[in-house]
């Protein structure tokens, strides 16, 4: 959606009546009427022009100067702003980023053609494409290492369907979403644009989820999500009579997928990109990771919003765009099927065991251009000679790659690599043809010509020869005119306005014959030179132009031919591209494992989580100067919930995250930063940090914390892994402690999942006595001459205190404040609360609450104290000041009696 302040507003008063406009503007207004939600880029010569409201909006967004056309419509001026055609991509990119869509209205014929219809005829213009964030294909507008998905959400029969496609790779998939599952699915796919009906945009139950995707939403009329027409569209796309071959698709999925195809046709003006078979993704096969967890764990983006510092940034050793995209996709959707995971790991293992083959493969991968994106541009009619060259250079490597995998004495290929080797395919004929057809230096656009290698086409060579012969004849003519006129400085030159002309300096012009028989016809006279032409020169020029036109027409025909041949082999090329991506991913993960000493995890259907010597992949990679202390984590069923205490800065958060990251890496099919790892499949992963500020969403931090915690307690089942870091920090101490307390009990008694719970509430460790699967761990520290040294080691037991004041001292709090804090702490610790909590743990079976009884209030364990008993009967309103003072002394006295 366009941002509100710059949106092109389609107000009647702003858009004048076409009847009063010149034919060109009338046509423009008609185009605009058909594309009210787009900025219209109207091609005029070397510029795309914007008019009226669009001009104002475009000028503001792009910093262009707003001018006015030299005509008025209905007495009003015509604001105008333009961008040069040759730089259009960078302008498009900025407009798309600013939330606009752009309809590109091209000149679809040459001026000369229009003139044939009459002297005043207008050049025909048509919208050839609508540029939207989800339908980009240009490399300059895209990140080569990420997919750019166009997604659609539809509802039917009470089900929510999600479909998504990447126009640049042909990936096309759909999924029936579980209730409330839209947020997690969108976070996984990260679409660049989301289509949904106007009704769903307003649906209250989606409000929270969609609020995070505002900039990506493209609302469409509900009619575009009709499942019956969607079905027809898909059948037409796949040229079939029924959709059975795609598996059991629900109406919601069909509606979503059909809406995508419809939208692509609409924006590409009928040209449909090459789309692969619609893959049905099942959430059962994928580890569910919600948006908050992805953010928390910095999977693909660091907190600063960058790839650097994220898990993806650290583990990416791929060498091709396709490989990087596959890695990102795998990381976003780790598998939950041990067999799938093992098959992926087998490929990595093979590359680890065959270092020479790995290097051979990677050397070849470095030369592989982006086959998928080049192919998609060619198929959409938007490709150029360099895209053909990309196919040539990529496909020739398939041969090299196959050989590298098939050398003697290598370990036997695992199934995945065997499939990849086969997927590489045979492309010799196409490679050979492209190699013969394409010249060494290639222009960006086919219409610039000059990209066909001499010797490839006799007809073309003939025209090229005529053209260069013509040029030689011009040179000969120049020499002859010099002798005939005796003007040695006479020159024949060429420019775009006059074409070929003869130039003589003003001083010499007198030497030219002036009689009627003179062949020299004056064309232009300048301060110090005069320009002429002759019949002979014009004829020669004509001949050269004819040859050049013919040569270009022949080249364009050859180009079309090559594109057709490539498109016909689209399936095989796309398969080769997938194979290359698989090889790149597996070899890259092997390099990572070798470089960073990762181990192969064992993933099975158990409920274990046993990591020996685990490390945090990002911390150890980004801070190589501090040696990282490895730690074990063993969430065996009898101790599946770890309560981790320890001072600030001791390494609690790091330990928690590293285990979540190890689970993700293992299940995406990567080696993991550990000495040993056995993981029972994790079907859902949750990670929460207490009191994370979420100002962007405008909710109180504590509210956010609780909303997120609620999601976990509702959704985590026995196969989930839950990471809770200082939950309850965002509110008053007792509130926070109570919530943390209840959360631990709930996880233990109801969710029964594996969990790591870091807390600064030492009081919680009292729960260990009553919850059998709760284990207490603490970060070891050493005190040394009044200083605290963090060992970053996880050990059994509890922290006795949090050393917060120590950290405050380290942070430079003034000495007086530190001393005072120590005093206050001593007072507080002398108080009674910890003792009471210990009793509370024994005393209060919270899960009588879960069993339906009303939870009791956290009552003091022993009866009321003497002070309390004395306080109870006092009514302050009835006391005189003197009585009040006396009461205070009495109470004070009771207190000291006790101490
Ligand atoms: P906490 O959550 O207990 O306050 P953090 O996990 O934020 O502590 O870690 C504090 C600092 O210690 C970080 O700078 C981190 O890089 C470092 N650190 C944590 N764990 C380790 C470890 N195992 N080895 C080395 N340094 C570590
Ligand atoms: Mg922490």
Coordinates of N, CA and C in Angstrom, one line a residue, residues 51-219:
X51 N 2.4 12.7 -14.8 CA 1.6 13.9 -14.9 C 0.7 14.0 -13.7
X52 N 0.2 15.3 -13.6 CA -0.8 15.6 -12.6 C -0.4 15.2 -11.2
X53 N -1.3 14.5 -10.4 CA -1.0 14.1 -9.1 C 0.2 13.2 -9.0
X54 N 0.3 12.3 -10.0 CA 1.4 11.3 -10.0 C 2.7 12.1 -10.0
X55 N 2.7 13.2 -10.8 CA 4.0 13.9 -10.9 C 4.4 14.5 -9.6
X56 N 3.4 15.0 -8.8 CA 3.7 15.6 -7.5 C 4.2 14.5 -6.6
X57 N 3.5 13.3 -6.6 CA 3.9 12.2 -5.7 C 5.3 11.7 -6.1
X58 N 5.5 11.5 -7.4 CA 6.8 11.0 -7.8 C 7.9 12.0 -7.5
X59 N 7.6 13.3 -7.8 CA 8.7 14.3 -7.6 C 9.1 14.3 -6.1
X60 N 8.1 14.1 -5.2 CA 8.4 14.2 -3.8 C 9.2 12.9 -3.4
X61 N 8.8 11.8 -3.9 CA 9.4 10.5 -3.5 C 10.8 10.4 -4.1
X62 N 11.0 11.0 -5.3 CA 12.3 10.8 -6.0 C 13.2 12.1 -6.0
X63 N 12.7 13.1 -5.4 CA 13.4 14.4 -5.5 C 13.6 14.9 -6.9
X64 N 12.6 14.8 -7.7 CA 12.6 15.3 -9.1 C 12.1 16.7 -9.1
X65 N 12.5 17.5 -10.1 CA 11.9 18.8 -10.3 C 10.5 18.7 -10.9
X66 N 9.6 19.4 -10.4 CA 8.2 19.4 -10.9 C 8.2 20.5 -12.0
X67 N 7.8 20.2 -13.2 CA 7.7 21.2 -14.2 C 6.2 21.2 -14.7
X68 N 5.9 22.0 -15.7 CA 4.6 22.0 -16.2 C 4.7 21.9 -17.7
X69 N 3.7 21.2 -18.3 CA 3.7 21.0 -19.7 C 3.2 22.3 -20.4
X70 N 3.6 22.6 -21.6 CA 3.2 23.8 -22.3 C 1.8 23.8 -22.8
X71 N 0.9 23.1 -22.1 CA -0.5 23.2 -22.5 C -1.3 23.1 -21.3
X72 N -2.6 23.5 -21.4 CA -3.5 23.4 -20.2 C -4.6 22.4 -20.6
X73 N -5.2 21.9 -19.5 CA -6.4 21.1 -19.7 C -7.5 21.7 -18.9
X74 N -8.6 22.1 -19.6 CA -9.7 22.7 -19.0 C -9.2 23.9 -18.2
X75 N -8.3 24.6 -18.7 CA -7.8 25.9 -18.1 C -6.8 25.6 -17.0
X76 N -6.5 24.4 -16.7 CA -5.5 24.1 -15.6 C -4.2 23.7 -16.2
X77 N -3.1 24.0 -15.5 CA -1.8 23.6 -16.0 C -1.6 22.1 -15.8
X78 N -0.6 21.6 -16.4 CA -0.4 20.1 -16.3 C 1.0 19.9 -15.7
X79 N 1.0 19.6 -14.4 CA 2.3 19.3 -13.7 C 2.9 18.1 -14.3
X80 N 4.2 18.1 -14.4 CA 4.9 17.0 -15.0 C 6.3 16.7 -14.4
X81 N 6.7 15.5 -14.3 CA 8.0 15.2 -13.8 C 8.5 13.9 -14.6
X82 N 9.8 13.8 -14.8 CA 10.2 12.7 -15.7 C 11.5 12.1 -15.1
X83 N 11.7 10.8 -15.5 CA 12.9 10.1 -15.2 C 13.5 9.6 -16.5
X84 N 14.8 9.7 -16.7 CA 15.4 9.2 -17.9 C 15.3 7.6 -18.0
X85 N 15.0 7.2 -19.2 CA 14.8 5.8 -19.5 C 16.0 4.9 -19.1
X86 N 17.2 5.4 -19.3 CA 18.4 4.6 -19.1 C 18.7 4.4 -17.6
X87 N 18.1 5.2 -16.7 CA 18.3 5.1 -15.3 C 17.1 4.6 -14.6
X88 N 16.1 4.1 -15.3 CA 14.8 3.8 -14.7 C 14.9 2.8 -13.6
X89 N 15.8 1.9 -13.6 CA 15.8 0.8 -12.6 C 16.0 1.4 -11.2
X90 N 16.9 2.4 -11.0 CA 17.1 2.9 -9.7 C 15.9 3.7 -9.2
X91 N 15.2 4.4 -10.1 CA 14.0 5.1 -9.7 C 12.9 4.1 -9.3
X92 N 12.8 3.1 -10.1 CA 11.8 2.1 -9.8 C 12.0 1.5 -8.4
X93 N 13.3 1.2 -8.1 CA 13.6 0.6 -6.8 C 13.2 1.5 -5.7
X94 N 13.5 2.8 -5.9 CA 13.1 3.7 -4.8 C 11.6 3.8 -4.6
X95 N 10.9 3.8 -5.7 CA 9.4 3.9 -5.6 C 8.8 2.7 -5.0
X96 N 9.3 1.5 -5.4 CA 8.8 0.3 -4.8 C 9.1 0.3 -3.3
X97 N 10.3 0.7 -2.9 CA 10.7 0.7 -1.5 C 9.8 1.7 -0.7
X98 N 9.4 2.7 -1.4 CA 8.5 3.7 -0.7 C 7.1 3.3 -0.7
X99 N 6.8 2.1 -1.3 CA 5.4 1.6 -1.2 C 4.5 1.8 -2.4
X100 N 5.1 2.3 -3.5 CA 4.3 2.5 -4.7 C 4.3 1.3 -5.6
X101 N 3.3 1.2 -6.5 CA 3.3 0.3 -7.6 C 3.5 1.2 -8.8
X102 N 4.1 0.7 -9.9 CA 4.3 1.5 -11.1 C 3.8 0.8 -12.3
X103 N 2.9 1.5 -13.1 CA 2.5 0.9 -14.4 C 3.4 1.5 -15.4
X104 N 4.1 0.7 -16.2 CA 5.1 1.2 -17.2 C 4.3 1.2 -18.5
X105 N 4.1 2.4 -19.0 CA 3.4 2.5 -20.3 C 4.5 2.8 -21.4
X106 N 4.7 1.8 -22.2 CA 5.8 1.9 -23.2 C 5.4 2.4 -24.6
X107 N 6.3 2.9 -25.4 CA 6.0 3.1 -26.8 C 6.2 1.7 -27.4
X108 N 5.2 1.3 -28.1 CA 5.3 -0.1 -28.7 C 5.5 -0.1 -30.2
X109 N 5.7 1.1 -30.7 CA 6.1 1.1 -32.1 C 7.0 2.3 -32.4
X110 N 7.7 2.3 -33.5 CA 8.6 3.4 -33.8 C 7.8 4.5 -34.4
X111 N 8.4 5.7 -34.2 CA 7.7 6.9 -34.8 C 7.4 6.8 -36.2
X112 N 8.4 6.2 -37.0 CA 8.2 6.0 -38.4 C 6.9 5.2 -38.7
X113 N 6.7 4.2 -37.9 CA 5.5 3.3 -38.1 C 4.2 4.1 -37.9
X114 N 4.3 5.0 -36.9 CA 3.1 5.8 -36.6 C 2.8 6.7 -37.7
X115 N 3.9 7.3 -38.3 CA 3.7 8.3 -39.4 C 3.0 7.7 -40.6
X116 N 3.2 6.4 -40.7 CA 2.6 5.7 -41.9 C 1.0 5.9 -41.8
X117 N 0.5 6.0 -40.6 CA -0.9 6.1 -40.4 C -1.4 7.6 -40.6
X118 N -0.5 8.5 -40.8 CA -0.8 9.9 -41.0 C 0.2 10.7 -40.3
X119 N 0.3 12.0 -40.8 CA 1.4 12.8 -40.3 C 1.2 13.1 -38.8
X120 N -0.1 13.2 -38.4 CA -0.3 13.6 -37.0 C -0.5 12.4 -36.0
X121 N -0.4 11.1 -36.6 CA -0.7 10.0 -35.8 C 0.2 9.9 -34.6
X122 N -0.3 9.4 -33.4 CA 0.4 9.2 -32.2 C 1.1 7.9 -32.2
X123 N 2.3 7.9 -31.6 CA 3.0 6.6 -31.4 C 2.1 5.8 -30.4
X124 N 1.9 4.5 -30.8 CA 1.1 3.6 -29.9 C 1.8 3.3 -28.6
X125 N 1.1 3.5 -27.5 CA 1.7 3.1 -26.2 C 0.8 2.2 -25.5
X126 N 1.4 1.3 -24.7 CA 0.7 0.3 -23.9 C 1.3 0.1 -22.6
X127 N 0.5 -0.2 -21.6 CA 1.1 -0.7 -20.3 C 1.6 -2.1 -20.6
X128 N 3.0 -2.3 -20.4 CA 3.5 -3.6 -20.7 C 3.8 -4.3 -19.4
X129 N 3.7 -3.6 -18.3 CA 4.0 -4.3 -17.0 C 3.6 -3.4 -15.9
X130 N 3.2 -4.0 -14.8 CA 3.0 -3.3 -13.5 C 4.1 -3.8 -12.6
X131 N 4.9 -2.8 -12.1 CA 6.0 -3.2 -11.3 C 5.5 -3.1 -9.8
X132 N 5.6 -4.3 -9.1 CA 5.1 -4.3 -7.7 C 6.3 -5.1 -7.0
X133 N 6.3 -4.9 -5.6 CA 7.4 -5.5 -4.9 C 7.6 -7.0 -5.1
X134 N 6.4 -7.7 -5.2 CA 6.5 -9.1 -5.3 C 6.7 -9.7 -6.7
X135 N 6.8 -8.8 -7.7 CA 7.0 -9.3 -9.1 C 8.2 -8.8 -9.8
X136 N 9.2 -8.4 -9.0 CA 10.4 -7.9 -9.6 C 11.2 -9.0 -10.3
X137 N 12.0 -8.7 -11.3 CA 12.8 -9.7 -11.9 C 14.2 -9.2 -12.2
X138 N 14.4 -7.9 -12.1 CA 15.7 -7.4 -12.5 C 16.7 -7.6 -11.3
X139 N 18.0 -8.0 -11.7 CA 19.0 -8.2 -10.7 C 19.2 -7.0 -9.8
X140 N 19.1 -5.8 -10.5 CA 19.4 -4.6 -9.8 C 18.4 -4.3 -8.7
X141 N 17.2 -4.9 -8.9 CA 16.1 -4.6 -7.9 C 16.0 -5.7 -6.8
X142 N 16.8 -6.7 -7.0 CA 16.7 -7.9 -6.1 C 18.0 -8.2 -5.3
X143 N 17.8 -8.9 -4.2 CA 18.9 -9.4 -3.5 C 19.2 -10.8 -4.1
X144 N 20.4 -11.0 -4.6 CA 20.7 -12.3 -5.3 C 20.6 -13.5 -4.3
X145 N 20.8 -13.2 -3.0 CA 20.9 -14.2 -2.0 C 19.6 -14.5 -1.3
X146 N 18.6 -13.8 -1.7 CA 17.3 -14.1 -1.0 C 16.2 -14.3 -2.1
X147 N 15.2 -15.2 -1.8 CA 14.1 -15.3 -2.6 C 13.2 -14.0 -2.4
X148 N 12.5 -13.7 -3.4 CA 11.5 -12.6 -3.3 C 10.2 -13.2 -3.6
X149 N 9.4 -13.4 -2.5 CA 8.2 -14.1 -2.7 C 7.0 -13.2 -2.8
X150 N 6.1 -13.6 -3.7 CA 4.7 -13.0 -3.8 C 3.8 -14.0 -3.1
X151 N 3.1 -13.5 -2.1 CA 2.2 -14.5 -1.3 C 0.8 -14.1 -1.4
X152 N -0.1 -15.0 -1.2 CA -1.5 -14.7 -1.2 C -2.2 -15.5 -0.1
X153 N -3.1 -14.9 0.6 CA -3.8 -15.5 1.7 C -5.3 -15.6 1.3
X154 N -5.9 -16.7 1.5 CA -7.3 -16.8 1.1 C -8.1 -17.7 2.2
X155 N -9.3 -17.5 2.3 CA -10.1 -18.3 3.2 C -11.3 -18.9 2.5
X156 N -11.5 -20.2 2.8 CA -12.7 -20.9 2.3 C -12.9 -22.1 3.2
X157 N -14.2 -22.4 3.3 CA -14.6 -23.5 4.1 C -14.0 -23.4 5.5
X158 N -13.9 -22.2 6.1 CA -13.3 -22.1 7.4 C -11.8 -22.4 7.5
X159 N -11.2 -22.6 6.4 CA -9.8 -22.9 6.4 C -9.0 -21.6 5.8
X160 N -7.8 -21.5 6.3 CA -6.9 -20.4 5.7 C -5.9 -21.1 4.8
X161 N -5.8 -20.6 3.6 CA -4.8 -21.1 2.7 C -3.8 -20.0 2.4
X162 N -2.5 -20.5 2.3 CA -1.4 -19.5 1.9 C -0.7 -20.1 0.7
X163 N -0.4 -19.3 -0.3 CA 0.3 -19.7 -1.4 C 1.4 -18.7 -1.7
X164 N 2.5 -19.1 -2.2 CA 3.6 -18.1 -2.5 C 4.4 -18.6 -3.7
X165 N 4.9 -17.6 -4.4 CA 5.7 -18.0 -5.6 C 6.8 -17.0 -5.7
X166 N 7.9 -17.4 -6.3 CA 9.0 -16.5 -6.6 C 9.1 -16.5 -8.2
X167 N 8.8 -15.3 -8.8 CA 8.8 -15.2 -10.2 C 10.1 -15.5 -10.8
X168 N 11.2 -15.2 -10.0 CA 12.5 -15.3 -10.6 C 13.1 -16.7 -10.6
X169 N 12.4 -17.6 -9.9 CA 13.0 -18.9 -9.8 C 12.0 -20.0 -10.2
X170 N 10.7 -19.6 -10.2 CA 9.6 -20.5 -10.6 C 9.1 -21.3 -9.4
X171 N 9.7 -21.1 -8.2 CA 9.2 -21.8 -7.0 C 7.7 -21.4 -6.7
X172 N 6.9 -22.4 -6.5 CA 5.5 -22.1 -6.3 C 5.0 -23.1 -5.3
X173 N 4.4 -22.7 -4.2 CA 4.0 -23.6 -3.2 C 2.7 -23.1 -2.4
X174 N 2.1 -24.0 -1.7 CA 0.9 -23.6 -0.9 C 0.9 -24.4 0.3
X175 N 0.1 -23.9 1.3 CA 0.0 -24.6 2.6 C -1.4 -24.3 3.2
X176 N -2.0 -25.3 3.8 CA -3.2 -25.1 4.5 C -2.7 -24.8 5.9
X177 N -3.2 -23.6 6.4 CA -2.6 -23.2 7.7 C -3.5 -23.6 8.9
X178 N -2.8 -24.0 10.0 CA -3.5 -24.3 11.2 C -4.1 -23.0 11.7
X179 N -5.1 -23.1 12.6 CA -5.7 -21.9 13.2 C -4.6 -21.0 13.8
X180 N -4.6 -19.8 13.5 CA -3.6 -18.9 14.2 C -2.2 -19.1 13.6
X181 N -2.0 -19.8 12.5 CA -0.7 -20.1 12.0 C -0.2 -19.1 11.0
X182 N -0.9 -18.1 10.7 CA -0.5 -17.2 9.6 C 0.8 -16.5 9.9
X183 N 0.8 -16.0 11.2 CA 2.0 -15.2 11.6 C 3.3 -16.0 11.4
X184 N 3.3 -17.2 11.9 CA 4.5 -18.0 11.8 C 4.9 -18.3 10.4
X185 N 3.9 -18.6 9.5 CA 4.1 -18.9 8.1 C 4.7 -17.7 7.4
X186 N 4.1 -16.5 7.6 CA 4.6 -15.3 7.0 C 6.1 -15.0 7.4
X187 N 6.3 -15.2 8.7 CA 7.7 -15.0 9.2 C 8.7 -15.9 8.6
X188 N 8.2 -17.1 8.2 CA 9.1 -18.1 7.6 C 9.4 -17.7 6.2
X189 N 8.4 -17.3 5.4 CA 8.5 -17.0 4.0 C 9.0 -15.6 3.7
X190 N 8.7 -14.7 4.6 CA 9.1 -13.3 4.4 C 8.8 -12.7 3.1
X191 N 7.5 -12.7 2.7 CA 7.1 -12.3 1.3 C 7.4 -10.8 1.1
X192 N 7.7 -10.5 -0.1 CA 7.9 -9.1 -0.5 C 6.6 -8.4 -0.7
X193 N 5.5 -9.2 -0.9 CA 4.2 -8.6 -1.2 C 3.2 -9.7 -0.8
X194 N 2.1 -9.3 -0.2 CA 1.1 -10.2 0.2 C -0.3 -9.8 -0.3
X195 N -0.9 -10.7 -1.1 CA -2.2 -10.4 -1.7 C -3.3 -10.9 -0.7
X196 N -4.2 -10.2 -0.5 CA -5.4 -10.7 0.3 C -6.6 -9.9 0.0
X197 N -7.8 -10.5 0.4 CA -9.0 -9.8 0.0 C -9.2 -8.6 0.9
X198 N -9.9 -7.6 0.5 CA -10.2 -6.4 1.3 C -10.9 -6.8 2.6
X199 N -11.6 -7.9 2.6 CA -12.3 -8.3 3.8 C -11.3 -8.8 4.8
X200 N -10.3 -9.6 4.3 CA -9.4 -10.2 5.3 C -8.5 -9.1 5.9
X201 N -8.2 -8.0 5.1 CA -7.4 -6.9 5.6 C -8.1 -6.3 6.9
X202 N -9.4 -6.4 6.9 CA -10.2 -5.8 8.0 C -10.5 -6.8 9.1
X203 N -10.2 -8.1 8.8 CA -10.7 -9.1 9.8 C -10.0 -8.9 11.2
X204 N -10.8 -8.8 12.2 CA -10.2 -8.5 13.5 C -9.2 -9.6 14.0
X205 N -9.5 -10.8 13.6 CA -8.6 -11.9 14.1 C -7.2 -11.9 13.5
X206 N -7.1 -11.2 12.4 CA -5.8 -11.1 11.7 C -5.1 -9.8 12.0
X207 N -5.8 -8.9 12.7 CA -5.3 -7.6 12.9 C -3.8 -7.6 13.5
X208 N -3.6 -8.3 14.5 CA -2.3 -8.4 15.2 C -1.2 -8.8 14.2
X209 N -1.5 -9.9 13.5 CA -0.6 -10.5 12.6 C -0.2 -9.6 11.4
X210 N -1.3 -9.0 10.8 CA -1.1 -8.2 9.6 C -0.4 -6.9 10.0
X211 N -0.5 -6.5 11.2 CA 0.0 -5.2 11.6 C 1.5 -5.2 11.3
X212 N 2.2 -6.3 11.4 CA 3.6 -6.4 11.2 C 4.0 -6.4 9.7
X213 N 3.0 -6.6 8.8 CA 3.2 -6.7 7.4 C 2.6 -5.6 6.6
X214 N 2.2 -4.5 7.3 CA 1.5 -3.4 6.6 C 2.1 -3.0 5.3
X215 N 3.4 -2.8 5.3 CA 4.1 -2.3 4.1 C 4.0 -3.3 2.9
X216 N 3.7 -4.6 3.2 CA 3.7 -5.6 2.1 C 2.3 -5.9 1.6
X217 N 1.3 -5.4 2.3 CA -0.1 -5.8 1.9 C -0.5 -5.2 0.6
X218 N -1.1 -6.0 -0.3 CA -1.8 -5.5 -1.5 C -3.2 -6.0 -1.4
X219 N -4.1 -5.2 -0.9 CA -5.5 -5.7 -0.8 C -6.1 -5.7 -2.2

